[in-house]
Amino acid sequence: MRDSFGREIGYLRVSVTDRCNFRCVYCMPEEGYPVSPKDELLTFEEIARLVHIAADLGVTKVRLTGGEPLIRRDLPVLIKKIREHREIRDVSCSTNAFLLPRFAKTLADAGLNRVNISLDTLDAGKFFRIARRGNLEQVLDGIEAAKRAGLHPIKINCVLMKGVNDDEAVEFARWTLREEVHVRFIELMPIRWNLDESLEYDSYQALHGGRGLIRLRIKEDEGMLDGAQMRRMVVPYTAVKERIEKEFGTMEPCEIITNGPAHTYKLMDAAGTIGFISQISADLCAKCNRLRLTADGQLRPCLMSDGELDMRTPLRTGATDKELSDLFLHVVKHKPERHYLAEGQKVMGRGMSQLGG
Ligand code: SAM
Ligand code: SF4
């Protein structure tokens, strides 16, 4: 599958639920966030059918995400179904790791290759202030369980927030010296839940040298960072890199397998690597090879653009494989070249836990 700009589309990110057992301050309000009714979520049969059709069209990599994918019951059953297509060579999962102590081995046995684990702090108190559920100890146990289960390489996704956990960048970097973990610092995206009917958008330039960001105005006080707070908390990756290099010396650029969109570096003699991901920077768009399937069955060609195509209705009203395959091609054909945030594009009808991050 090639899009109109010559990009080979080989990666499908599948959200299996919009629910989560955590409430990270930048992702979800603490209480009362809207979720899809259960009967609107795709069943495993429906997901597997779509993934297999995508695989016939050239998709070889699938990432399961959410919400928190591990809270979807019987996830290993889905992994096995996805794996039945021989062109699917890599199945990974983005998780907060809280349930990995219980499920890592079963998931690996079902055919999961690797995990990306979200972890923003190594301090137990701060952990609870950010995730507002769960606990650090069980997440660290989850990381160990993933290693024992052979879910390599282990990537740790860390969203840095100014004044909250940016002082820990050096500690995360130190971790890569002693262990083969691949820490990736993810730039905070000021994306809000669309809880308020009266969305207000603006773009701002200061932090990103002219590239715009989005702000959605939401009812205050439902326990999530508001747009203004998030904007203040963005830590540009150049600042993080500088801080790490001041402590440990210059990092060398490097590649790791399944590198993805990160700019990756390595400290001298380190076992692991350090990556930086800014999904806001349009420079990643040129390499974007992915489509996203939301938990409620909408196919999106771009995280940052609201266009999506309903696959659930045709799935449930007797569409043939050929018809569904044509819908995939239609979405690929309309994958935008890049996002247009800097030009004032107004986006984000969905929050991150509905999009699949
Ligand atoms: N629950 C799983 C997890 O946390 O890994 C998967 C879903 S989560 C939405 C996927 C990723 O999106 C996580 O790494 C999370 O840190 C990131 N994320 C969520 N909201 C974000 C935001 N506003 N800015 C940057 N990253 C965000
Ligand atoms: Fe849940 Fe992941 Fe969002 Fe945190 S980032 S609230 S773990 S979906």
Coordinates of C-alpha atoms and ligand atoms in Angstrom, one line a residue:
M1 CA 0.0 0.0 0.0
R2 CA 1.5 3.3 -1.1
D3 CA -0.1 6.6 -0.3
S4 CA -0.3 9.6 -2.6
F5 CA 3.1 10.8 -1.4
G6 CA 4.9 7.6 -2.0
R7 CA 5.0 6.4 1.6
E8 CA 4.8 2.6 2.0
I9 CA 2.1 1.9 4.6
G10 CA 3.1 -1.1 6.6
Y11 CA 2.1 -0.4 10.2
L12 CA -1.4 -0.6 11.8
R13 CA -1.9 0.7 15.3
V14 CA -5.0 -0.9 16.8
S15 CA -6.7 0.5 19.9
V16 CA -8.5 -2.4 21.7
T17 CA -10.2 -0.3 24.3
D18 CA -10.7 3.4 25.2
R19 CA -10.8 2.5 28.9
C20 CA -7.8 2.6 31.3
N21 CA -6.8 1.6 34.8
F22 CA -4.7 4.8 35.2
R23 CA -5.6 8.5 34.9
C24 CA -2.4 10.2 33.7
V25 CA -2.8 13.9 34.2
Y26 CA -2.0 14.7 30.6
C27 CA -4.3 12.1 29.1
M28 CA -7.5 11.7 31.0
P29 CA -9.6 13.5 33.5
E30 CA -9.7 11.8 36.9
E31 CA -13.4 11.1 36.9
G32 CA -16.3 11.0 34.5
Y33 CA -14.5 10.7 31.2
P34 CA -16.7 9.5 28.3
V35 CA -16.2 6.0 26.9
S36 CA -17.8 4.2 24.1
P37 CA -20.6 1.8 24.9
K38 CA -19.2 -1.8 24.9
D39 CA -21.2 -2.8 21.9
E40 CA -19.6 -0.1 19.9
L41 CA -16.1 -1.5 20.5
L42 CA -14.9 -3.9 17.8
T43 CA -14.9 -7.6 18.8
F44 CA -11.7 -9.6 18.4
E45 CA -13.2 -11.3 15.3
E46 CA -13.8 -7.9 13.8
I47 CA -10.4 -6.6 14.7
A48 CA -8.6 -9.7 13.4
R49 CA -10.6 -9.6 10.1
L50 CA -9.6 -6.0 9.5
V51 CA -5.9 -6.7 10.4
H52 CA -5.8 -9.6 8.0
I53 CA -7.3 -7.5 5.2
A54 CA -4.6 -4.9 6.0
A55 CA -2.0 -7.6 6.0
D56 CA -3.1 -8.7 2.5
L57 CA -2.5 -5.1 1.5
G58 CA 1.0 -4.9 2.9
V59 CA 0.8 -4.3 6.6
T60 CA 3.4 -6.3 8.5
K61 CA 3.5 -4.6 11.9
V62 CA 0.7 -4.2 14.4
R63 CA 0.8 -2.4 17.7
L64 CA -2.0 -2.9 20.2
T65 CA -2.8 0.1 22.3
G66 CA -5.6 1.9 24.0
G67 CA -6.7 3.1 26.7
E68 CA -4.9 0.4 28.4
P69 CA -4.8 -2.7 26.2
L70 CA -4.1 -5.1 29.0
I71 CA -7.4 -4.5 30.6
R72 CA -9.2 -5.9 27.6
R73 CA -10.1 -9.4 28.7
D74 CA -8.5 -12.3 26.8
L75 CA -6.0 -10.1 24.9
P76 CA -3.8 -13.2 24.1
V77 CA -6.7 -14.6 22.1
L78 CA -6.6 -11.5 19.9
I79 CA -2.9 -11.8 19.5
K80 CA -3.1 -15.4 18.4
K81 CA -5.9 -14.5 15.9
I82 CA -3.8 -11.6 14.5
R83 CA -0.8 -13.9 14.2
E84 CA -2.7 -16.4 12.0
H85 CA -1.8 -14.2 9.0
R86 CA 1.7 -15.1 8.0
E87 CA 2.6 -11.6 6.7
I88 CA 2.2 -10.2 10.2
R89 CA 5.8 -10.3 11.4
D90 CA 5.7 -8.0 14.4
V91 CA 3.0 -7.6 17.1
S92 CA 3.8 -5.1 19.9
C93 CA 1.9 -3.4 22.6
S94 CA 1.9 0.0 24.3
T95 CA 1.1 -0.4 28.0
N96 CA 1.4 1.2 31.4
A97 CA 2.8 -2.2 32.5
F98 CA 0.6 -2.4 35.6
L99 CA -0.8 -5.8 34.6
L100 CA 2.4 -7.1 33.0
P101 CA 3.4 -9.1 36.1
R102 CA 0.3 -11.1 35.6
F103 CA 0.1 -11.3 31.8
A104 CA 3.6 -10.9 30.3
K105 CA 4.3 -14.6 29.8
T106 CA 0.8 -15.4 28.4
L107 CA 1.1 -12.5 26.0
A108 CA 4.5 -13.6 24.9
D109 CA 3.3 -17.2 24.5
A110 CA 0.4 -15.9 22.3
G111 CA 2.9 -14.3 20.0
L112 CA 3.5 -10.8 21.3
N113 CA 7.0 -9.7 20.3
R114 CA 7.6 -6.7 22.4
V115 CA 6.2 -3.9 24.6
N116 CA 6.5 -0.1 24.9
I117 CA 6.1 0.8 28.5
S118 CA 4.9 4.2 29.6
L119 CA 6.7 5.4 32.7
D120 CA 7.2 9.0 33.6
T121 CA 8.9 8.9 36.9
L122 CA 11.1 6.7 39.1
D123 CA 9.7 8.3 42.3
A124 CA 6.8 6.4 43.9
G125 CA 5.1 9.5 45.3
K126 CA 5.4 11.4 42.0
F127 CA 4.2 8.3 40.2
F128 CA 0.9 8.4 42.0
R129 CA 0.5 12.2 41.4
I130 CA 1.0 11.7 37.7
A131 CA -0.9 8.4 37.1
R132 CA -3.3 8.7 40.0
R133 CA -3.9 5.0 40.0
G134 CA -1.7 2.0 40.5
N135 CA 1.8 2.1 41.9
L136 CA 5.4 2.3 40.8
E137 CA 6.5 -1.0 42.3
Q138 CA 4.0 -3.0 40.3
V139 CA 5.0 -1.2 37.1
L140 CA 8.7 -1.9 37.8
D141 CA 7.7 -5.6 38.4
G142 CA 5.9 -5.5 35.1
I143 CA 9.1 -4.3 33.4
E144 CA 11.0 -7.3 34.9
A145 CA 8.2 -9.6 33.9
A146 CA 8.4 -8.4 30.3
K147 CA 12.2 -9.0 30.3
R148 CA 11.8 -12.5 31.7
A149 CA 9.1 -13.2 29.1
G150 CA 11.6 -12.2 26.3
L151 CA 9.5 -9.2 25.2
H152 CA 12.6 -7.4 23.7
P153 CA 13.6 -4.7 23.1
I154 CA 12.1 -3.0 26.1
K155 CA 11.2 0.6 25.3
I156 CA 10.3 3.0 28.0
N157 CA 8.2 6.0 27.0
C158 CA 8.6 8.9 29.3
V159 CA 6.5 12.1 28.9
L160 CA 8.5 15.0 30.5
M161 CA 6.7 17.9 32.1
K162 CA 8.5 21.0 33.2
G163 CA 8.6 21.3 37.0
V164 CA 7.0 17.9 37.4
N165 CA 9.5 15.2 36.2
D166 CA 12.0 16.9 33.9
D167 CA 14.5 16.8 36.7
E168 CA 14.5 13.0 36.3
A169 CA 15.8 12.9 32.7
V170 CA 19.3 12.3 33.9
E171 CA 18.2 9.4 36.1
F172 CA 16.3 7.8 33.1
A173 CA 19.5 8.3 31.0
R174 CA 21.6 6.6 33.8
W175 CA 19.3 3.6 33.6
T176 CA 20.4 3.0 30.0
L177 CA 24.0 2.8 31.2
R178 CA 23.5 -0.3 33.2
E179 CA 20.6 -2.0 31.5
E180 CA 19.4 -2.7 27.9
V181 CA 16.4 -0.4 28.1
H182 CA 15.5 2.0 25.4
V183 CA 14.2 5.2 27.0
R184 CA 12.3 7.6 24.7
F185 CA 11.4 11.0 25.9
I186 CA 8.1 12.0 24.4
E187 CA 7.3 15.7 24.1
L188 CA 4.1 16.5 25.9
M189 CA 1.3 17.2 23.5
P190 CA -1.2 19.7 24.7
I191 CA -4.2 17.7 23.7
R192 CA -7.4 17.7 25.7
W193 CA -10.4 15.7 26.0
N194 CA -13.3 17.1 24.0
L195 CA -15.6 17.3 27.0
D196 CA -16.8 20.8 26.3
E197 CA -19.1 21.5 23.4
S198 CA -17.5 24.9 22.9
L199 CA -14.1 24.0 21.8
E200 CA -11.7 26.8 21.4
Y201 CA -8.5 26.4 19.4
D202 CA -5.4 28.3 19.1
S203 CA -1.9 27.7 18.0
Y204 CA 1.2 28.9 19.6
Q205 CA 4.6 29.3 18.3
A206 CA 7.1 30.1 21.0
L207 CA 8.3 26.7 22.2
H208 CA 8.6 25.2 18.8
G209 CA 10.3 27.8 16.7
G210 CA 7.3 28.6 14.6
R211 CA 5.5 25.3 14.7
G212 CA 2.0 25.6 16.0
L213 CA 0.5 23.5 18.7
I214 CA -3.1 22.9 19.6
R215 CA -5.2 24.0 22.5
L216 CA -8.6 22.8 23.2
R217 CA -10.5 24.6 25.9
I218 CA -12.3 22.2 28.2
K219 CA -14.4 22.6 31.3
E220 CA -12.0 23.4 34.0
D221 CA -11.5 21.3 37.0
E222 CA -12.2 17.8 36.0
G223 CA -8.8 16.9 37.3
M224 CA -6.7 16.9 34.1
L225 CA -4.1 19.4 33.2
D226 CA -5.6 22.3 31.3
G227 CA -4.4 23.6 28.0
A228 CA -2.5 26.5 29.5
Q229 CA -0.8 24.3 32.1
M230 CA 0.2 21.8 29.4
R231 CA 1.7 24.5 27.2
R232 CA 3.8 25.7 30.1
M233 CA 5.0 22.2 30.8
V234 CA 6.3 21.2 27.4
V235 CA 10.0 20.5 27.6
P236 CA 11.6 20.9 24.2
Y237 CA 13.8 17.9 23.5
T238 CA 16.9 20.0 22.8
A239 CA 16.8 21.0 26.5
V240 CA 16.6 17.4 27.7
K241 CA 19.4 16.3 25.5
E242 CA 21.6 19.2 26.7
R243 CA 20.9 18.3 30.3
I244 CA 21.9 14.6 29.8
E245 CA 25.0 15.5 27.8
K246 CA 26.1 17.9 30.6
E247 CA 26.0 15.0 33.0
F248 CA 27.4 12.2 30.8
G249 CA 29.1 13.8 27.8
T250 CA 28.1 13.8 24.2
M251 CA 25.7 11.2 22.9
E252 CA 26.3 9.4 19.6
P253 CA 23.4 9.0 17.1
C254 CA 22.5 5.4 16.7
E255 CA 19.8 3.1 15.3
I256 CA 18.0 0.4 17.1
I257 CA 15.8 -2.3 15.6
T258 CA 12.2 -1.1 15.3
N259 CA 13.6 2.4 15.8
G260 CA 10.2 4.0 14.9
P261 CA 10.0 7.8 14.7
A262 CA 12.5 8.6 17.5
H263 CA 15.8 10.4 17.1
T264 CA 18.0 7.9 18.9
Y265 CA 21.3 8.3 20.7
K266 CA 23.6 6.3 22.9
L267 CA 25.7 7.3 25.8
M268 CA 29.3 6.0 25.7
D269 CA 29.4 2.3 26.7
A270 CA 25.7 2.3 27.5
A271 CA 23.7 -0.9 27.3
G272 CA 20.5 0.9 26.1
T273 CA 19.6 3.9 24.1
I274 CA 18.0 7.3 24.5
G275 CA 15.4 8.6 22.0
F276 CA 13.4 11.8 21.5
I277 CA 10.0 11.9 20.0
S278 CA 8.2 15.0 19.1
Q279 CA 5.0 14.0 17.4
I280 CA 4.3 17.7 16.9
S281 CA 7.3 18.2 14.7
A282 CA 6.1 17.8 11.1
D283 CA 9.5 16.4 10.2
L284 CA 8.3 13.0 11.3
C285 CA 5.4 13.1 8.8
A286 CA 7.7 12.4 5.9
K287 CA 8.5 8.9 7.4
C288 CA 5.0 8.1 8.6
N289 CA 4.0 4.6 7.6
R290 CA 1.0 4.0 9.8
L291 CA -2.7 3.9 10.0
R292 CA -4.8 3.8 13.2
L293 CA -7.8 1.8 14.0
T294 CA -9.7 3.2 17.0
A295 CA -11.4 0.9 19.5
D296 CA -14.8 1.9 18.1
G297 CA -13.8 0.9 14.6
Q298 CA -12.8 4.2 12.9
L299 CA -9.8 4.1 10.5
R300 CA -7.6 7.2 10.8
P301 CA -4.7 8.0 8.4
C302 CA -3.2 10.6 10.8
L303 CA -3.0 11.1 14.5
M304 CA -3.0 14.9 14.1
S305 CA -5.9 15.2 11.6
D306 CA -9.4 14.4 12.5
G307 CA -10.4 12.7 9.3
E308 CA -11.5 9.1 9.9
L309 CA -13.6 6.4 8.1
D310 CA -16.2 4.3 9.8
M311 CA -15.2 0.6 9.3
R312 CA -17.6 -0.7 12.0
T313 CA -20.8 -0.1 10.1
P314 CA -19.7 -1.9 6.9
L315 CA -18.2 -4.7 9.0
R316 CA -21.6 -5.2 10.7
T317 CA -23.7 -4.8 7.7
G318 CA -22.2 -7.6 5.6
A319 CA -19.4 -5.9 3.7
T320 CA -17.2 -8.3 1.7
D321 CA -13.4 -8.5 2.2
K322 CA -13.0 -6.7 -1.1
E323 CA -15.2 -3.8 0.0
L324 CA -13.3 -3.5 3.3
S325 CA -10.0 -3.7 1.4
D326 CA -11.2 -0.8 -0.9
L327 CA -12.0 1.2 2.2
F328 CA -8.4 0.7 3.5
L329 CA -7.1 1.9 0.1
H330 CA -9.4 4.9 0.2
V331 CA -8.1 5.9 3.6
V332 CA -4.5 5.4 2.5
K333 CA -5.1 7.5 -0.6
H334 CA -6.4 10.3 1.6
K335 CA -3.5 10.2 4.1
P336 CA -2.4 13.8 4.4
E337 CA 1.2 14.6 3.5
R338 CA 1.7 16.1 7.0
H339 CA -0.2 17.9 9.7
Y340 CA -0.8 21.6 9.3
L341 CA -0.8 22.7 12.9
A342 CA 1.6 25.5 12.1
E343 CA -0.8 26.8 9.6
G344 CA -3.7 26.8 12.1
Q345 CA -5.2 23.4 11.4
K346 CA -8.0 22.7 13.9
V347 CA -7.9 19.1 15.1
M348 CA -8.5 16.7 17.8
G349 CA -12.1 15.6 18.3
R350 CA -10.7 12.7 20.3
G351 CA -8.5 12.5 23.4
M352 CA -5.3 10.4 23.4
S353 CA -6.8 7.4 25.2
Q354 CA -9.5 7.4 22.4
L355 CA -6.9 7.7 19.7
G356 CA -4.4 5.1 20.9
G357 CA -1.5 7.5 21.5
Ligands
SAM1 N1 -2.1 3.0 28.2 C1 -1.0 2.8 27.3 C2 0.2 3.5 27.7 O1 0.1 4.5 28.5 O2 1.3 3.2 27.2 C3 -1.3 3.0 25.8 C4 -2.1 4.2 25.5 S1 -1.4 5.8 25.8 C5 -2.6 6.9 25.2 C6 -0.1 5.8 24.6 C7 1.0 6.8 24.8 O3 0.5 8.1 24.7 C8 1.7 6.8 26.2 O4 3.0 6.6 26.1 C9 1.3 8.1 26.8 O5 2.4 8.6 27.7 C10 1.1 9.0 25.6 N2 0.4 10.2 25.8 C11 -0.9 10.3 26.3 N3 -1.3 11.6 26.3 C12 -0.2 12.3 25.9 C13 0.0 13.7 25.7 N4 -0.9 14.6 26.0 N5 1.2 14.1 25.3 C14 2.2 13.2 25.0 N6 2.0 11.8 25.1 C15 0.8 11.4 25.6
SF4_2 FE1 -4.1 5.4 30.6 FE2 -2.0 5.3 29.0 FE3 -3.6 7.5 29.1 FE4 -2.0 6.9 31.2 S1 -1.4 7.5 29.1 S2 -4.2 7.4 31.3 S3 -2.0 4.7 31.1 S4 -4.2 5.5 28.3

